[in-house]
Coordinates of C-alpha atoms and ligand atoms in Angstrom, one line a residue:
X275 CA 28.5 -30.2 23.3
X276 CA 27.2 -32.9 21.3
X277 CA 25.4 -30.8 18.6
X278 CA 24.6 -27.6 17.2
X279 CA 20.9 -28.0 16.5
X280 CA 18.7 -30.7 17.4
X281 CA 16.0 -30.8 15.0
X282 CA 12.3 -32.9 16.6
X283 CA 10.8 -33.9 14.0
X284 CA 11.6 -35.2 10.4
X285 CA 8.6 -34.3 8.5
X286 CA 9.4 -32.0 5.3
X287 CA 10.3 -29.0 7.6
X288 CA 12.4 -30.5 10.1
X289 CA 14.4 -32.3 6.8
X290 CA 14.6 -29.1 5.2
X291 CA 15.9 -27.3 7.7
X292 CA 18.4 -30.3 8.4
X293 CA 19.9 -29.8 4.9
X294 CA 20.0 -25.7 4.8
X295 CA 22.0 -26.3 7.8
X296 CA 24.2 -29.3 7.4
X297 CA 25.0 -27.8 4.0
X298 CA 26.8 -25.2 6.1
X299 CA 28.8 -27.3 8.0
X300 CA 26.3 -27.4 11.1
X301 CA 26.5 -30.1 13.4
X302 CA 22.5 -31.4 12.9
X303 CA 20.6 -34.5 14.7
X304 CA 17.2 -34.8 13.5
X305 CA 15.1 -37.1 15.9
X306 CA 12.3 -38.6 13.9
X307 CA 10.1 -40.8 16.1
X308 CA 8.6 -42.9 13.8
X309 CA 10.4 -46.0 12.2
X310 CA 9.8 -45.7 8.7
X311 CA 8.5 -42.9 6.3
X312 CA 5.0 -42.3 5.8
X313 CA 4.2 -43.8 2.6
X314 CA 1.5 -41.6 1.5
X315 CA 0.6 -38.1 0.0
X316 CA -0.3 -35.5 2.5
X317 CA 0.2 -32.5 1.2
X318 CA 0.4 -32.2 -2.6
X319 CA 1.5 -28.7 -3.6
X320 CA 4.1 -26.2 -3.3
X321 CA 5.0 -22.6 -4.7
X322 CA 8.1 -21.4 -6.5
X323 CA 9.0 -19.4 -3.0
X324 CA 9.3 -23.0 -1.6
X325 CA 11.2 -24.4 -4.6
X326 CA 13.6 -21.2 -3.9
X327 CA 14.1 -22.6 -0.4
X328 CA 15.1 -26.0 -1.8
X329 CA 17.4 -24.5 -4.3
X330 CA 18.9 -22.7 -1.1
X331 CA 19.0 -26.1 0.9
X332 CA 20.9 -28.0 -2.6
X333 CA 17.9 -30.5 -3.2
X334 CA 15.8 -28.8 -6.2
X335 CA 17.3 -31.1 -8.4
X336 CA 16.5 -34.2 -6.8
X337 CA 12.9 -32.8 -5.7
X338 CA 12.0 -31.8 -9.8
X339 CA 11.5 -35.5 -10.3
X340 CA 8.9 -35.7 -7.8
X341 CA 6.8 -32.8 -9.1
X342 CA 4.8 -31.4 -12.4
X343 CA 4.1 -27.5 -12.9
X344 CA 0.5 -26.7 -11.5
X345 CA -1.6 -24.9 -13.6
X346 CA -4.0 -23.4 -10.7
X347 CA -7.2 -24.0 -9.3
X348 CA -10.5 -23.0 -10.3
X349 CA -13.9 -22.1 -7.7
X350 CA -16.6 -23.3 -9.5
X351 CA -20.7 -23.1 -7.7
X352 CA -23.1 -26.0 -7.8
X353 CA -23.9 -25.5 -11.5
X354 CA -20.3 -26.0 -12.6
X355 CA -20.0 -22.2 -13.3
X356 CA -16.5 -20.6 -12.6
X357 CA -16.8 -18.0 -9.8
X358 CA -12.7 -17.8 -9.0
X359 CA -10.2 -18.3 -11.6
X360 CA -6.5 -18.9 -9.6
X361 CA -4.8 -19.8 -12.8
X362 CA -0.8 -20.0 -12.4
X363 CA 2.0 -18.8 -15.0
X364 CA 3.1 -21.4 -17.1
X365 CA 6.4 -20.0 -17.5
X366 CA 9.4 -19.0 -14.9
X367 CA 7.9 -16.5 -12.4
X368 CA 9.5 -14.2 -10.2
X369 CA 10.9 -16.6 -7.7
X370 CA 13.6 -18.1 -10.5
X371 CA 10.8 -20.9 -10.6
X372 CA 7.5 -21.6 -11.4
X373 CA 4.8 -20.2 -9.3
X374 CA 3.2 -23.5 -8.9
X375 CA 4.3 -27.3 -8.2
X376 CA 2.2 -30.6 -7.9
X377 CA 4.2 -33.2 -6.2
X378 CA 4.3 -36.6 -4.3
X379 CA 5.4 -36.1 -0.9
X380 CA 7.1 -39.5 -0.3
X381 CA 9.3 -38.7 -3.2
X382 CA 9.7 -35.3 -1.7
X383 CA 11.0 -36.7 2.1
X384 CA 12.6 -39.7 0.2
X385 CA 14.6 -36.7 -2.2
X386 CA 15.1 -34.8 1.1
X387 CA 16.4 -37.7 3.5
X388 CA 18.5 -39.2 0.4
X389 CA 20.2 -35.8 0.8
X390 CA 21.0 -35.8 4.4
X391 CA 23.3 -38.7 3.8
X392 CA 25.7 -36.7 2.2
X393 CA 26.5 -34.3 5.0
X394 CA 28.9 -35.8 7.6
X395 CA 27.4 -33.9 10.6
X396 CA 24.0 -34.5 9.9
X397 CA 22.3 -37.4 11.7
X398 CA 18.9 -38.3 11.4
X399 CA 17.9 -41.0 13.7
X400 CA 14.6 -42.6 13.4
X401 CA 12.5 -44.9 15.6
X402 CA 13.3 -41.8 18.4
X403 CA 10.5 -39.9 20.3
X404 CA 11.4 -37.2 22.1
X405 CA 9.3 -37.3 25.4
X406 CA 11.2 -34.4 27.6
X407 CA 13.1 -31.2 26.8
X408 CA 14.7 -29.1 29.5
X409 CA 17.4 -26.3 28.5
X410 CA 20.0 -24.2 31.0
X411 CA 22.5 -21.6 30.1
X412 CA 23.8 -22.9 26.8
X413 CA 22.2 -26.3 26.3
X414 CA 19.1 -28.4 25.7
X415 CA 18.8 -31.2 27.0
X416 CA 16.3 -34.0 24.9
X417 CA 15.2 -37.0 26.4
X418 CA 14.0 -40.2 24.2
X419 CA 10.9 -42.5 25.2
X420 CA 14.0 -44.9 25.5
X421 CA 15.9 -43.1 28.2
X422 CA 18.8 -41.8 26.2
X423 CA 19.8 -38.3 26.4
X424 CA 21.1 -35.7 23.8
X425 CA 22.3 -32.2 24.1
X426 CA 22.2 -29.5 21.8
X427 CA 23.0 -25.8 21.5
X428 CA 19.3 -24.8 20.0
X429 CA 16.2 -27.3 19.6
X430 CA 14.2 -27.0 17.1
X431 CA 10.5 -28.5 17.4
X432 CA 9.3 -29.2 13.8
X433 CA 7.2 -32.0 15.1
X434 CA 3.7 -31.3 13.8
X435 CA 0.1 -30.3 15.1
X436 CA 0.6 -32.5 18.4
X437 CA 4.1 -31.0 19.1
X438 CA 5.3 -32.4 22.1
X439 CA 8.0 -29.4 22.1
X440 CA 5.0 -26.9 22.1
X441 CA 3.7 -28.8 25.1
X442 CA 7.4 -28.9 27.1
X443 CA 7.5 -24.9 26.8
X444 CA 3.6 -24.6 27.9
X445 CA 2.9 -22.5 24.8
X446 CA -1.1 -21.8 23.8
X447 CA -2.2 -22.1 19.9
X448 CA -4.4 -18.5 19.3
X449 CA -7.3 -21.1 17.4
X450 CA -8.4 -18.5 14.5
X451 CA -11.4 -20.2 13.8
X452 CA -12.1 -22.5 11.4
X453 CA -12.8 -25.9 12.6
X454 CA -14.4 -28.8 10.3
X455 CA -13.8 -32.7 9.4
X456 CA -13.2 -33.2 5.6
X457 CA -12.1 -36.7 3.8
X458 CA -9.8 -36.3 1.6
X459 CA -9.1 -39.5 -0.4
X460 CA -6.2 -40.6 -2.8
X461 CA -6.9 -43.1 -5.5
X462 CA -4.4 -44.3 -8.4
X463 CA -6.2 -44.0 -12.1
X464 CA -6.0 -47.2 -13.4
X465 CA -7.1 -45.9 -17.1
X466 CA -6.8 -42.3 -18.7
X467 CA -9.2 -39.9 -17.2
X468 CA -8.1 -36.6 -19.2
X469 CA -11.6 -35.4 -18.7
X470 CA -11.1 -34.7 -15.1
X471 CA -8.9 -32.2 -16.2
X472 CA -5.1 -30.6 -15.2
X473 CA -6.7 -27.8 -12.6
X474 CA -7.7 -28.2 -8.9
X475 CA -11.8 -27.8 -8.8
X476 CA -13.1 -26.7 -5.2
X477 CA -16.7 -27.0 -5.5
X478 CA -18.9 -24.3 -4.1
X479 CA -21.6 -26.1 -3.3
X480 CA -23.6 -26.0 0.1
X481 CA -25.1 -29.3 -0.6
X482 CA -21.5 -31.0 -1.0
X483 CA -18.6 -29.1 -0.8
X484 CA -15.2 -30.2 -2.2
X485 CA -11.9 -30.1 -3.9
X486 CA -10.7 -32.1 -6.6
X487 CA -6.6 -32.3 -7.1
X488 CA -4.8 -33.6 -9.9
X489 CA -1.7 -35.3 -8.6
X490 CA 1.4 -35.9 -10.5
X491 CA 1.5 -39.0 -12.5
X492 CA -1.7 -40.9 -12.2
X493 CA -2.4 -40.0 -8.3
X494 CA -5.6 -37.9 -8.0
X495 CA -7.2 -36.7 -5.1
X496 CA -10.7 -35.7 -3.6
X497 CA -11.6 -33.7 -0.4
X498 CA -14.9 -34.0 1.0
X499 CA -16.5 -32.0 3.8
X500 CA -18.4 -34.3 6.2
X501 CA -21.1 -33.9 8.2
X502 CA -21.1 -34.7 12.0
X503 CA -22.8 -37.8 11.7
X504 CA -21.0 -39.3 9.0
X505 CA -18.7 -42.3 10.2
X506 CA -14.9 -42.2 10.9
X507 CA -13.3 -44.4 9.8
X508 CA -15.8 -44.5 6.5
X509 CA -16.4 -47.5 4.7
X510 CA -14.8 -47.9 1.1
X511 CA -18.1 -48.5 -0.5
X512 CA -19.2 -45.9 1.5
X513 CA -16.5 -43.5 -0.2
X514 CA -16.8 -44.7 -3.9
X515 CA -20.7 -43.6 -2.9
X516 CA -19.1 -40.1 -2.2
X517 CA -17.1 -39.8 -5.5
X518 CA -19.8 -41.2 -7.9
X519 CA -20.5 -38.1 -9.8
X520 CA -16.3 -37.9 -10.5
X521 CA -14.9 -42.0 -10.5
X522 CA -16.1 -45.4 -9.6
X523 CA -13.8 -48.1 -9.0
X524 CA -14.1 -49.3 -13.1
X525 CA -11.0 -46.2 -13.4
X526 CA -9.3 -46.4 -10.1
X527 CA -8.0 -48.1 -7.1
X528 CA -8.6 -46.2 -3.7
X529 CA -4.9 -46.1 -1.6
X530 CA -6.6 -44.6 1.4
X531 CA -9.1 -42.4 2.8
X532 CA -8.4 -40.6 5.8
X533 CA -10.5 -38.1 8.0
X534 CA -8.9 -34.9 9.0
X535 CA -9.9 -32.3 11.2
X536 CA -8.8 -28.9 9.2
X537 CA -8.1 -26.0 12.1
X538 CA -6.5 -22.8 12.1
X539 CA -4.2 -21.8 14.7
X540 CA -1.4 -20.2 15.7
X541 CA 1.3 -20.3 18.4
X542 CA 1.1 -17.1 20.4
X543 CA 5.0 -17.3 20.7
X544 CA 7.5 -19.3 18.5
X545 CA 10.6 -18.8 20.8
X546 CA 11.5 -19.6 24.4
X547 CA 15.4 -19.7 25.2
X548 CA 17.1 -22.2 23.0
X549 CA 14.2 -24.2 21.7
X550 CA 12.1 -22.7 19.2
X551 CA 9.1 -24.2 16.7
X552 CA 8.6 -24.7 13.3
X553 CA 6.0 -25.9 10.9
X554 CA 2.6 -27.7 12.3
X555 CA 3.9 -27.4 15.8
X556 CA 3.4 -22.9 15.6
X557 CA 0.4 -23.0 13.0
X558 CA -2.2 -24.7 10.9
X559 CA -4.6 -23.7 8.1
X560 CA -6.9 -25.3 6.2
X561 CA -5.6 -26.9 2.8
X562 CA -7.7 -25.1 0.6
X563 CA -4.6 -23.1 -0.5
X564 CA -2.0 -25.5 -0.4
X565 CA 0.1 -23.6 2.0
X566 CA 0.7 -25.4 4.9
X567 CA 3.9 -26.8 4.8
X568 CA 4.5 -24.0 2.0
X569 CA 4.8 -21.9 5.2
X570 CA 6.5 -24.9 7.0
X571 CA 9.5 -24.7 4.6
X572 CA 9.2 -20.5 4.8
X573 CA 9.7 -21.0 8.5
X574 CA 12.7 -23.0 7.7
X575 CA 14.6 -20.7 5.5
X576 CA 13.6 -17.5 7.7
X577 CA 15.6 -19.8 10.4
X578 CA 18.9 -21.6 8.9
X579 CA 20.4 -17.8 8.6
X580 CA 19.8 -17.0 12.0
X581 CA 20.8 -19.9 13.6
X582 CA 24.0 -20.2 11.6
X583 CA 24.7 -16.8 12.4
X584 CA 24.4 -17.0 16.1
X585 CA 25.9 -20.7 16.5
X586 CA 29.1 -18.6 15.1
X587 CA 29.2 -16.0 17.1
X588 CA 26.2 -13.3 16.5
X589 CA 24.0 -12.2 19.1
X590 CA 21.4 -14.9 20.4
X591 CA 18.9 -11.4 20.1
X592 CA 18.5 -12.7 16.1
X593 CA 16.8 -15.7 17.0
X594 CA 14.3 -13.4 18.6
X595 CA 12.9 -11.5 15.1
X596 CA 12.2 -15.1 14.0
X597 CA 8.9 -15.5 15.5
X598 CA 7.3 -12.5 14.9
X599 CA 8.2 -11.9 11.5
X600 CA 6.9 -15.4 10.5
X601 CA 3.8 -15.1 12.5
X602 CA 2.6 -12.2 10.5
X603 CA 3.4 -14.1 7.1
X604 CA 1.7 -16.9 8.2
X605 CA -1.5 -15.3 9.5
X606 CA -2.1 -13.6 6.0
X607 CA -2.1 -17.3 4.6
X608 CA -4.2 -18.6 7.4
X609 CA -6.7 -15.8 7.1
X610 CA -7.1 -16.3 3.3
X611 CA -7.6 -20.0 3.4
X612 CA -9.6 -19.8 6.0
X613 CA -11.8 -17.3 3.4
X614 CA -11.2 -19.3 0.8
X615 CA -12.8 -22.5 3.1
X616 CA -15.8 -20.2 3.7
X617 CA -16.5 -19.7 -0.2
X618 CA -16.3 -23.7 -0.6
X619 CA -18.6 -23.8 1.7
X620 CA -20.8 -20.6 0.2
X621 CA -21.3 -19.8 3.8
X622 CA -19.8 -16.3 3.1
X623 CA -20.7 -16.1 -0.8
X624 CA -19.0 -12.8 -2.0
X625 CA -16.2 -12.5 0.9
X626 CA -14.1 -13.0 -1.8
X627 CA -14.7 -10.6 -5.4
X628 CA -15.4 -12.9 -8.3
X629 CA -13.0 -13.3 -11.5
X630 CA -9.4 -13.8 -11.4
X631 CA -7.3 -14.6 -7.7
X632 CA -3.7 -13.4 -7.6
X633 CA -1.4 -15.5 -5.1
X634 CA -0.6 -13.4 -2.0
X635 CA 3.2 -12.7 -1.3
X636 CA 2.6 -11.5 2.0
X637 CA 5.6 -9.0 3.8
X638 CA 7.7 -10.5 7.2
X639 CA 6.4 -9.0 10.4
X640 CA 8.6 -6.6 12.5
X641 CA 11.9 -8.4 12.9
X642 CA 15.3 -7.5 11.2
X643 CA 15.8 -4.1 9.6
X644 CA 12.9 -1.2 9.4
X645 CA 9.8 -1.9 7.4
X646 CA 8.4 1.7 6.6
X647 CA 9.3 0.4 2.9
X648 CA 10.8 -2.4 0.9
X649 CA 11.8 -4.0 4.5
X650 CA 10.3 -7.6 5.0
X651 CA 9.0 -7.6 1.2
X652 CA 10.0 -10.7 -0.8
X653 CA 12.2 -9.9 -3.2
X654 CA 12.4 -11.8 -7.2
X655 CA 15.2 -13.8 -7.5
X656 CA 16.8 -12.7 -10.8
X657 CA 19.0 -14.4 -13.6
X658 CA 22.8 -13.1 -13.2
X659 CA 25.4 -14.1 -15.8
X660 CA 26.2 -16.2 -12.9
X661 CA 23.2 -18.1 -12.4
X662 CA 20.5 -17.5 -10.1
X663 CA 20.9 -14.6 -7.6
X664 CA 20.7 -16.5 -4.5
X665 CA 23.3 -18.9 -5.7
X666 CA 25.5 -16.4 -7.1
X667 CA 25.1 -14.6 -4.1
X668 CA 26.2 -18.0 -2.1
X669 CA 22.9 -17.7 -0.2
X670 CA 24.5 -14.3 1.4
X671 CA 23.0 -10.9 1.7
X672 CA 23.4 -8.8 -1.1
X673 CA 22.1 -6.2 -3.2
X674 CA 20.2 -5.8 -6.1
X675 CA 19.3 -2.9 -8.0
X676 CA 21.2 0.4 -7.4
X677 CA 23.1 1.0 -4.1
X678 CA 25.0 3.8 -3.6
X679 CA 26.2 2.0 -0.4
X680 CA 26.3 -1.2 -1.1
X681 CA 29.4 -1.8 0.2
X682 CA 31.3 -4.8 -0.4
X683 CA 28.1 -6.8 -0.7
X684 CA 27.8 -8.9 -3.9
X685 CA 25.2 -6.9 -6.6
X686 CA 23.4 -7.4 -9.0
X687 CA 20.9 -5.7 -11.7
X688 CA 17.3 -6.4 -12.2
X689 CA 14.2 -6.0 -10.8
X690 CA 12.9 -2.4 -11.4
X691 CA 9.5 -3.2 -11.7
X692 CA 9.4 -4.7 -7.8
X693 CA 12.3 -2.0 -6.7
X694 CA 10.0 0.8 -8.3
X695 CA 6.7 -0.5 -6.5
X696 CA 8.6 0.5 -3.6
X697 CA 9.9 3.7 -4.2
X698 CA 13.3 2.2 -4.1
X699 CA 16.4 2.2 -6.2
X700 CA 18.1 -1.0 -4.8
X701 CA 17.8 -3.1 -2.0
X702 CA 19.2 -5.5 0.4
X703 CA 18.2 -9.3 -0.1
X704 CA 18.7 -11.6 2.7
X705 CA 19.6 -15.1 2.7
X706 CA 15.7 -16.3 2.6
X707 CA 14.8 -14.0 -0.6
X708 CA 13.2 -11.3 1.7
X709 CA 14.4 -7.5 2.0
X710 CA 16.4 -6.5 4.7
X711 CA 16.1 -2.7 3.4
X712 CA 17.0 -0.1 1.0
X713 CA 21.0 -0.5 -0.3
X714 CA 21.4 3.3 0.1
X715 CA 21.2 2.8 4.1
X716 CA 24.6 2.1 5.3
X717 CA 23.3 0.8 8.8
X718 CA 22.3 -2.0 6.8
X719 CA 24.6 -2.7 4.9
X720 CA 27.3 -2.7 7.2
X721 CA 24.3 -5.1 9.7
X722 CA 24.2 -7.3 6.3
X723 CA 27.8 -7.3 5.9
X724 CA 28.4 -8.4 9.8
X725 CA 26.3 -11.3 9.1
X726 CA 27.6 -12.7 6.0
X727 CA 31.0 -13.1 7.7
X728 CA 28.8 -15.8 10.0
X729 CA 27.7 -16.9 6.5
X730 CA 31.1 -17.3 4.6
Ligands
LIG200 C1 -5.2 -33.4 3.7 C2 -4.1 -32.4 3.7 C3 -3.7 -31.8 2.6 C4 -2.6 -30.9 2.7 N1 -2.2 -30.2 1.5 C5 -1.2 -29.4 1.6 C6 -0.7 -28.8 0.4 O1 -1.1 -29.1 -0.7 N2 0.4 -27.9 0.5 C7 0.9 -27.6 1.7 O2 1.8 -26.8 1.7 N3 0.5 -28.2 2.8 C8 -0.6 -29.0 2.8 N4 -1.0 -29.6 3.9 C9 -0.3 -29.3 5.2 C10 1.0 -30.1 5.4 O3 0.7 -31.5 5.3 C11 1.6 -29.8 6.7 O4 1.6 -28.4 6.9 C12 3.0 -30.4 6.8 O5 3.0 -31.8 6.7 C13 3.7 -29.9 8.0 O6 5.0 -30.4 8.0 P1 5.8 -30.5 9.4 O7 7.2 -31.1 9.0 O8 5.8 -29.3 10.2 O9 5.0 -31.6 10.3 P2 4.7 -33.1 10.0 O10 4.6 -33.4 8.6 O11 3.5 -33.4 10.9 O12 6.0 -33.8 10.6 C14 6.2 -33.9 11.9 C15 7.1 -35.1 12.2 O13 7.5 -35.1 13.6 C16 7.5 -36.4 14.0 N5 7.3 -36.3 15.5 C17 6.1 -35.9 16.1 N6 6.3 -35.9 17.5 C18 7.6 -36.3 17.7 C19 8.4 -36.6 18.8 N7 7.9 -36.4 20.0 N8 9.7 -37.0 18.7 C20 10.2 -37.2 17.4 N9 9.5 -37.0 16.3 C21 8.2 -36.6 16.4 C22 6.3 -37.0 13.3 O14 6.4 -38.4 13.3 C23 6.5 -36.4 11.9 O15 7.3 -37.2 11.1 C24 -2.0 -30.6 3.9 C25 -2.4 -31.2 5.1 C26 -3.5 -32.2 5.0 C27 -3.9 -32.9 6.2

């Protein structure tokens, strides 16, 4: 066999996914179609969760550079009044991070390929579009728009909205209902404009709703919602027009302004055989919350486990609680941008109660382990004498809290506030930061224990 996993695709989820597996030793090709990175900002901000998830895949480091610590968003009506206040921490949060990151996703990909380099049996090839995927007994079989052939012992299709992988296994996207063409535009201050301020603005306003970003460094960011007759591509004088009330061209340069079609969907499955999807190619939201590739990267860690597990010798049946306990994760953030799109837009004024917006850490649907309880719930990551949990744990499972059967899992102390808001004494914590269970259940501890010798 040539390779453990194929990965199609390398946007920031197929990458990621690349380096929390070839930092295990796993044989990876990632087959990237285009020639050369995508030079511009797409999306622009991540949580601590995902931070967590590049901590796990080695790269937090070489990502910090590319960031600044988000201080949160506010909802403001037509009159400039705030109706939503989603203001972050501006200290460590749960997660062992912050709870909010601005960054510049070239640098991200760039930080993220960079690190590829340094894994022997990693292999990212670019200029290579997969056109065909077939799979029998214990292969996949990929085909390139230039004839050449790989095989692989899983495929992974991380390649975005269009995903030709989706396609090849006939799989439908459940559309959840939002459909609508915003601009979104990226300009480069050319002079200080502190005034426009360190929070995301979405502006309620049914005559002209929109977002405002801050970027890191001097990048900064508009997103208009169009209306059907307005012109794609759109002039540039056309857009300065559009940003008046915010920036003329006397305080910036405009580096593009792109139309995108903002949808909601979701793949009905995520799994067939040996190929399975990640990222844009099982679901879409909205941006209004930032999440997209947020749950991209989630996808990613609830994966590297699995697969690493099963390529050394646990049963293929893992793979199958991938899917469905992403999908409901996933769905909670689809639902509440979609919301949140609908109180931009005011078409659906009070849907949401006014004052202060928590972030949501929605639980894992059904899956690995029971959740009746602190099963599927994500767990803090907390400060050992060691370091951070995960990495003291070696990205493992183990237990925090009390355990009275704990076993020969690593533990640690901590947490009471999120073990007690489950009626627990101490739980299991998987590789990907999520419960596996209570530590007092010695089912699971001796499932967890199984799997970390496929992790060691
Ligand atoms: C305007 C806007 C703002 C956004 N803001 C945010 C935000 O702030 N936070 C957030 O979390 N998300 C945000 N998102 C969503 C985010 O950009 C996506 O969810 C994310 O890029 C998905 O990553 P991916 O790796 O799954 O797919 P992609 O980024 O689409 O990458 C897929 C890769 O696969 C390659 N590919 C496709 N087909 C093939 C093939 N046949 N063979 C080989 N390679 C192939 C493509 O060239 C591409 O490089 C935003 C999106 C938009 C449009």
């Amino acid at each position: 066999m040539d390779t453990d996993v194929a990965v199609i695709g390398g946007g920031p989820v197929g990458l990621t996914l690349a380096n929390l597996l070839g930092r295990r030793g796993a044989s990876v090709l990632v087959l990237e179609k285009q020639p050369e990175p995508y030079p511009m900002p797409r999306a622009i901000h991540f949580d601590g969760e995902v931070m967590r998830v590049f901590q796990a895949a080695g790269v937090a480091q070489a990502v910090l550079p590319h960031t600044h610590v988000g201080k949160g968003m506010l909802f403001q009506n037509g009159a400039g009044e705030t109706l939503v206040d989603w203001s972050r921490a501006q200290e460590i949060g749960p997660m062992g991070w912050y709870e909010s990151y601005r960054f510049f996703q070239p640098g991200l990909e760039a930080a993220l390929r960079d690190a590829l380099v340094d894994y022997p049996n990693v292999r990212l090839v670019t200029g290579a579009e997969v056109i065909r995927l077939s799979q029998s007994g214990d292969a996949v079989t990929l085909t390139l728009g230039s004839g050449t052939q790989h095989r692989a012992r899983f495929a992974i299709g991380a390649d975005g909205t269009g995903s030709v992988t989706r396609q090849a296994l006939g799989i439908a996207l459940e559309d959840l209902g939002f459909q609508e063409r915003w601009l979104v535009v990226d300009l480069r201050l050319t002079r200080p404009r502190d005034d426009l301020g360190d929070y995301s603005i979405q502006f309620c306003d049914p005559e002209a709703p929109g977002t405002y970003v801050r970027g890191v460094g001097n990048w900064r960011r508009w997103e208009l919602r169009l209306s059907d007759g307005d012109p794609d591509p759109m002039p540039e004088e056309m857009i300065w027009q559009r940003l008046r009330r915010w920036i003329t061209p006397r305080d910036a340069v405009l580096e593009r302004g792109a139309i995108y079609t903002f949808r909601s969907r979701i793949a009905e499955h995520w799994e067939q055989g040996r190929i399975l999807l990640a990222g844009d190619a099982a679901h879409q939201m909205p941006p209004f919350m930032g999440q997209g590739m947020c749950a991209g990267i989630r996808d990613a860690a609830n994966l590297w486990w699995k697969l690493l597990a099963v390529l050394r010798g646990a049963d293929q049946a893992l793979l199958g609680t991938y899917g469905p306990e992403r999908a409901a994760n996933v769905r909670a953030f689809i639902e509440k941008s979609v919301a949140l799109g609908r109180l931009i837009n005011q078409t659906a004024a009070g849907l949401i109660p006014q004052g202060q917006m928590r972030s949501i850490w929605p639980d894992l649907g059904p899956g690995l382990g029971p959740r009746d309880g602190i099963g599927g719930s994500l767990a803090p990551q907390v400060l050992t004498p060691n370091g951070k949990a995960d990495d003291a744990a070696g990205h493992r499972f183990y237990a925090l809290g009390a355990g009275a059967a704990a076993g020969t899992l690593p533990k640690f102390d901590g947490a009471e506030d999120w073990l007690a808001e489950h009626a627990c004494k101490g739980a299991i914590i998987r590789p990907d930061g999520y419960a596996l269970g209570p530590a007092s259940d010695p089912e699971l501890v001796t499932l967890a224990e199984q799997l970390n010798q496929h992790l060691a």
